[in-house]
PDB file of C-alpha atoms in Angstrom:
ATOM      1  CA  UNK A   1      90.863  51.679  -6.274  1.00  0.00           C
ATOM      2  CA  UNK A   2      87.974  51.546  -8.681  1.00  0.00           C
ATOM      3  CA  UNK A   3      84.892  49.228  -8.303  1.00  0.00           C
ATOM      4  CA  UNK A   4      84.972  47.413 -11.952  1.00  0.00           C
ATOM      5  CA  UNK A   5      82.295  44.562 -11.863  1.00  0.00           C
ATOM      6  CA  UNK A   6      81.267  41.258 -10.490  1.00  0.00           C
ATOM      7  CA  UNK A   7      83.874  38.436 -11.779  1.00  0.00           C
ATOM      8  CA  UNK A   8      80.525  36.505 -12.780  1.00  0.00           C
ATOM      9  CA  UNK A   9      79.953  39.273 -14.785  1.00  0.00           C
ATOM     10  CA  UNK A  10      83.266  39.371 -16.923  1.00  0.00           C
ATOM     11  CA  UNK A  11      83.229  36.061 -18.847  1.00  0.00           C
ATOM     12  CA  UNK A  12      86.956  34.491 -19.751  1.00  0.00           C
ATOM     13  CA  UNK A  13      88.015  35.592 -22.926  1.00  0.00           C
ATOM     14  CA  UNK A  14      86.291  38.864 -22.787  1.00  0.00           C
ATOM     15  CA  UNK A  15      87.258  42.439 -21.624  1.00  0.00           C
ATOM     16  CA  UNK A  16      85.476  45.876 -20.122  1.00  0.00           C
ATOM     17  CA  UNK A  17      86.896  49.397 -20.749  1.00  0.00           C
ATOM     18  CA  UNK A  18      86.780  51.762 -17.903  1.00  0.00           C
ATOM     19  CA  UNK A  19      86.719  55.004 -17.219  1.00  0.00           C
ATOM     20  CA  UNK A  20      89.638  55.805 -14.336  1.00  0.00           C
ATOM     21  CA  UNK A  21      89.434  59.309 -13.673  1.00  0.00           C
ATOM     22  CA  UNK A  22      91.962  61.652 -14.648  1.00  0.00           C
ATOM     23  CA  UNK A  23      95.637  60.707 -15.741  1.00  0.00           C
ATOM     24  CA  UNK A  24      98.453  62.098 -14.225  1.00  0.00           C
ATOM     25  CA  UNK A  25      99.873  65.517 -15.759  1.00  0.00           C
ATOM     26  CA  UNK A  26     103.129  63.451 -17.000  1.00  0.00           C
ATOM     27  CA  UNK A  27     100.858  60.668 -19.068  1.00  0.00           C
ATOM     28  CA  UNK A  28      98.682  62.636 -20.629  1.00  0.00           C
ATOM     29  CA  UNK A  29      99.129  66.508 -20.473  1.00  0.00           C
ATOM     30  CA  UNK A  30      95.664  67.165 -19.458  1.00  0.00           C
ATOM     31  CA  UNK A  31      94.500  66.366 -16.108  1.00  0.00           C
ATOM     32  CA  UNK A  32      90.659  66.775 -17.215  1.00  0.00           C
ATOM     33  CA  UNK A  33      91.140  64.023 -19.356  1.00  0.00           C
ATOM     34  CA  UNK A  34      89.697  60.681 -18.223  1.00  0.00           C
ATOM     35  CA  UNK A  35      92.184  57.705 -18.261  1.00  0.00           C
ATOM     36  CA  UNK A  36      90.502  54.800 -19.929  1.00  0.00           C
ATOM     37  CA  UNK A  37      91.358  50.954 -18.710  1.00  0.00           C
ATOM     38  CA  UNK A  38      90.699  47.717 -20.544  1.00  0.00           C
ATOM     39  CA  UNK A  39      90.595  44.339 -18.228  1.00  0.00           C
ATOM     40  CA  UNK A  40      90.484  41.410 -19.204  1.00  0.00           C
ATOM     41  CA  UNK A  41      89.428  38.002 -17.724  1.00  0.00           C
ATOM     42  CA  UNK A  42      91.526  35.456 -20.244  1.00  0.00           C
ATOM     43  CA  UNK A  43      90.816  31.710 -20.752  1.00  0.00           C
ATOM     44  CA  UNK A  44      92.908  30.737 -18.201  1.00  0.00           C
ATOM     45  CA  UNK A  45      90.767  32.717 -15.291  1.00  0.00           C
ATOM     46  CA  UNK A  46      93.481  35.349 -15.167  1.00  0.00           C
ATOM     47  CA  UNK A  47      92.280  38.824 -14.641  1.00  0.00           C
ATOM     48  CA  UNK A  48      94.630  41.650 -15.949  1.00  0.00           C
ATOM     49  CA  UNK A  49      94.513  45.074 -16.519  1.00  0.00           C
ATOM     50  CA  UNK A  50      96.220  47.903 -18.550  1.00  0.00           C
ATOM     51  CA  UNK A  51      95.685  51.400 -20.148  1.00  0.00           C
ATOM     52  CA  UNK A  52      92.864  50.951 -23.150  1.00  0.00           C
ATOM     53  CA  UNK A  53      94.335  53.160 -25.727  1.00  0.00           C
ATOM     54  CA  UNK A  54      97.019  51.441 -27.875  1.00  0.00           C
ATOM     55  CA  UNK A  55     100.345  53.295 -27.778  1.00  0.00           C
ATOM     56  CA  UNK A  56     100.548  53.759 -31.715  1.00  0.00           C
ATOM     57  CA  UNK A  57      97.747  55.253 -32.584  1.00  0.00           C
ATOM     58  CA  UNK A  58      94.294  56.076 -30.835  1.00  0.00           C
ATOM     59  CA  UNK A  59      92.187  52.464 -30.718  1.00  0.00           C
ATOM     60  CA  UNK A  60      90.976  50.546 -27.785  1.00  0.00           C
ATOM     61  CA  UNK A  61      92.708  47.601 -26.976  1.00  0.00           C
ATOM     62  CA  UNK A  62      89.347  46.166 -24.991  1.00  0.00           C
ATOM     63  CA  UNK A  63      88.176  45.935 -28.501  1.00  0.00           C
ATOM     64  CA  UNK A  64      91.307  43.959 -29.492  1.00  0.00           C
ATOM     65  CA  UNK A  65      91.959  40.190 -29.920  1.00  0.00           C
ATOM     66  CA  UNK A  66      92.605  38.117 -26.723  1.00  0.00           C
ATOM     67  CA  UNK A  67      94.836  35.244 -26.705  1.00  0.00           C
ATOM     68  CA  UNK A  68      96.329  33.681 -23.649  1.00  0.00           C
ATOM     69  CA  UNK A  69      97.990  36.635 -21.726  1.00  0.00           C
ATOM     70  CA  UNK A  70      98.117  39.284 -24.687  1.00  0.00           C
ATOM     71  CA  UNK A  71      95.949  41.550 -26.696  1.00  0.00           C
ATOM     72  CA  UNK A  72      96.041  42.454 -30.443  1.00  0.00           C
ATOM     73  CA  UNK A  73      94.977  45.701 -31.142  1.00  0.00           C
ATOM     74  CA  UNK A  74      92.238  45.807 -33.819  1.00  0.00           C
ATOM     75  CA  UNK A  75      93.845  48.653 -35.995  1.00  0.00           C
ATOM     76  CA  UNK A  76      97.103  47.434 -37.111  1.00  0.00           C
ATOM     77  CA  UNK A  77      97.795  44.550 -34.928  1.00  0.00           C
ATOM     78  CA  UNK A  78     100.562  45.301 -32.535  1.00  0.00           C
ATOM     79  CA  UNK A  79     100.312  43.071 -29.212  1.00  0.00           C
ATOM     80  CA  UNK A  80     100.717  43.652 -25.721  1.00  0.00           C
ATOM     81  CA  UNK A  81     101.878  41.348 -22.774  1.00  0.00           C
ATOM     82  CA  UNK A  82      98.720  42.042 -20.655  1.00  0.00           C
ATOM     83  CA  UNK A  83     101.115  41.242 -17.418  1.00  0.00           C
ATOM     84  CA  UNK A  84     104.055  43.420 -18.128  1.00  0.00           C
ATOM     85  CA  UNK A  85     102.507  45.856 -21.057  1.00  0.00           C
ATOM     86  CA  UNK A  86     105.609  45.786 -23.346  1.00  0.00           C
ATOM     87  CA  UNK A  87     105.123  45.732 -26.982  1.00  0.00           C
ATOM     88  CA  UNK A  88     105.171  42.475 -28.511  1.00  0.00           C
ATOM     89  CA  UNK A  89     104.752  43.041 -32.336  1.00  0.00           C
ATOM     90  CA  UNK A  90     105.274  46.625 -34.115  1.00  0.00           C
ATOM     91  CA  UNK A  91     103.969  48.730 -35.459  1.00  0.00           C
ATOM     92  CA  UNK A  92     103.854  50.111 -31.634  1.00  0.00           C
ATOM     93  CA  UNK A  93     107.023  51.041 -29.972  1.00  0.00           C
ATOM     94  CA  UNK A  94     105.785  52.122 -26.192  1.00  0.00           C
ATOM     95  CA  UNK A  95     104.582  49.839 -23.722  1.00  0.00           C
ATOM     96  CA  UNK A  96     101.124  50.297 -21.608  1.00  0.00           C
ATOM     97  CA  UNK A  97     100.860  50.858 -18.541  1.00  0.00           C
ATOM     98  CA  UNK A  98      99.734  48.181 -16.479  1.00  0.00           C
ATOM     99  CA  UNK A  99      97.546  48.094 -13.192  1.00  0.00           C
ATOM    100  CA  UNK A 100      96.898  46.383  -9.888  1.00  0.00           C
ATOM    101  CA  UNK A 101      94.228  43.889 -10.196  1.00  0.00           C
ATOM    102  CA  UNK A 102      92.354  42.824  -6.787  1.00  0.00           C
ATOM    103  CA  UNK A 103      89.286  40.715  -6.193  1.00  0.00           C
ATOM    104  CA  UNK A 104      87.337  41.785  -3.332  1.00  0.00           C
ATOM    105  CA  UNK A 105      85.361  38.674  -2.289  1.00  0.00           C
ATOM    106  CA  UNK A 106      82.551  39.593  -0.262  1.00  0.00           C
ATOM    107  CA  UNK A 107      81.103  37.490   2.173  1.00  0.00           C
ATOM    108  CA  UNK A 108      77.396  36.140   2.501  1.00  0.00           C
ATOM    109  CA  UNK A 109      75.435  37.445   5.636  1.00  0.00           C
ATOM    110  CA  UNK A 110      73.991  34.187   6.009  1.00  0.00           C
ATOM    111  CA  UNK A 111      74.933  31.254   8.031  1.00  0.00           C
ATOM    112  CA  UNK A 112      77.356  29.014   6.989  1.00  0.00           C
ATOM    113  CA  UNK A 113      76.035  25.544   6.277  1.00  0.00           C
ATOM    114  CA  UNK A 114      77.953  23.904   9.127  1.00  0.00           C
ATOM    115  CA  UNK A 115      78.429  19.900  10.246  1.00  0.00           C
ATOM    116  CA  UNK A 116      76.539  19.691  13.601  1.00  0.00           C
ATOM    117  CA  UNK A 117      79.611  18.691  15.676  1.00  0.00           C
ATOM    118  CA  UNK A 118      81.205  21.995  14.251  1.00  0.00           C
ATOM    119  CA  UNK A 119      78.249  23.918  15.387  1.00  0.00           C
ATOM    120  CA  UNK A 120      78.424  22.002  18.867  1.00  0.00           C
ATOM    121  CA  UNK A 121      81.960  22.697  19.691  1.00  0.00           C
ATOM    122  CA  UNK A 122      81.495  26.767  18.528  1.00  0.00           C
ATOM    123  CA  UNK A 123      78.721  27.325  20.866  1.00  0.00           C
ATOM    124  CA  UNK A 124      80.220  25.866  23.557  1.00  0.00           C
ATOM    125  CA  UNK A 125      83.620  27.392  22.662  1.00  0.00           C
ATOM    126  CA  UNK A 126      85.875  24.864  21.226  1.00  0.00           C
ATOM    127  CA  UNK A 127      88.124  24.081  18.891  1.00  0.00           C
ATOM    128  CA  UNK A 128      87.742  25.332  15.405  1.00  0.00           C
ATOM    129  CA  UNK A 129      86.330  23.436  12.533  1.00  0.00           C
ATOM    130  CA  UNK A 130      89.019  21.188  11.411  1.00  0.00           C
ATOM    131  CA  UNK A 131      91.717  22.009  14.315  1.00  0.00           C
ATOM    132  CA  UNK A 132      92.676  19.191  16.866  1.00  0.00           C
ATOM    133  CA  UNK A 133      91.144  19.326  20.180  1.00  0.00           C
TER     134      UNK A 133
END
């Protein structure tokens, strides 16, 4: 898993490239080669992500055009499903490779902002906020 960026910080519509690390041996022939990942945050609040380079010839496809849940590449316009990576318009043949997307949500160190009968029944060891008693 790589850290990427704040959600906040990736506006809908918009993508980030990213370096990976190195490819396997079988993608890319050299393993000293750095595997580079566009994602993408699309209108809709989906977050996606897939290999950057565009299978038909070398461009970056976090450069490309984003529309709903596909990206045009900038150099001669094939498009790719951003949740399965096939090929949906030539001239590109080969799909991309997609990857695992996960938001980490990290949780605030301060108090929550609690009703006072919530607070009451946790102290003394109740029931749960919003459970029967």
């Amino acid at each position: 898993m790589i850290p990427v960026c704040r959600l906040a910080d990736l506006p809908r519509g918009e993508a980030l490239r990213v370096e990976s690390g190195p490819p396997p041996d079988s993608v890319r022939g050299d393993p000293h080669l750095a595997a580079l990942v566009a994602v993408f945050h699309t209108e809709g609040g989906e977050v996606y992500a897939i290999d950057d380079t565009c299978t038909h010839q070398d461009a970056s496809l976090a450069d490309g055009w984003l529309e709903d849940c596909e990206v045009e590449c900038l150099l001669h316009a094939p498009k790719f499903d951003l949740r399965t990576g096939s090929v949906d318009a030539p001239p590109a043949r080969l799909p991309v490779r997609t990857h695992e997307v996960l938001i980490h949500v990290r949780l605030s160190e301060a108090p929550p902002n609690l009703p006072p009968s919530c607070v009451a029944a946790r102290l003394a060891g109740g029931a749960a906020a919003g459970g029967a008693a």
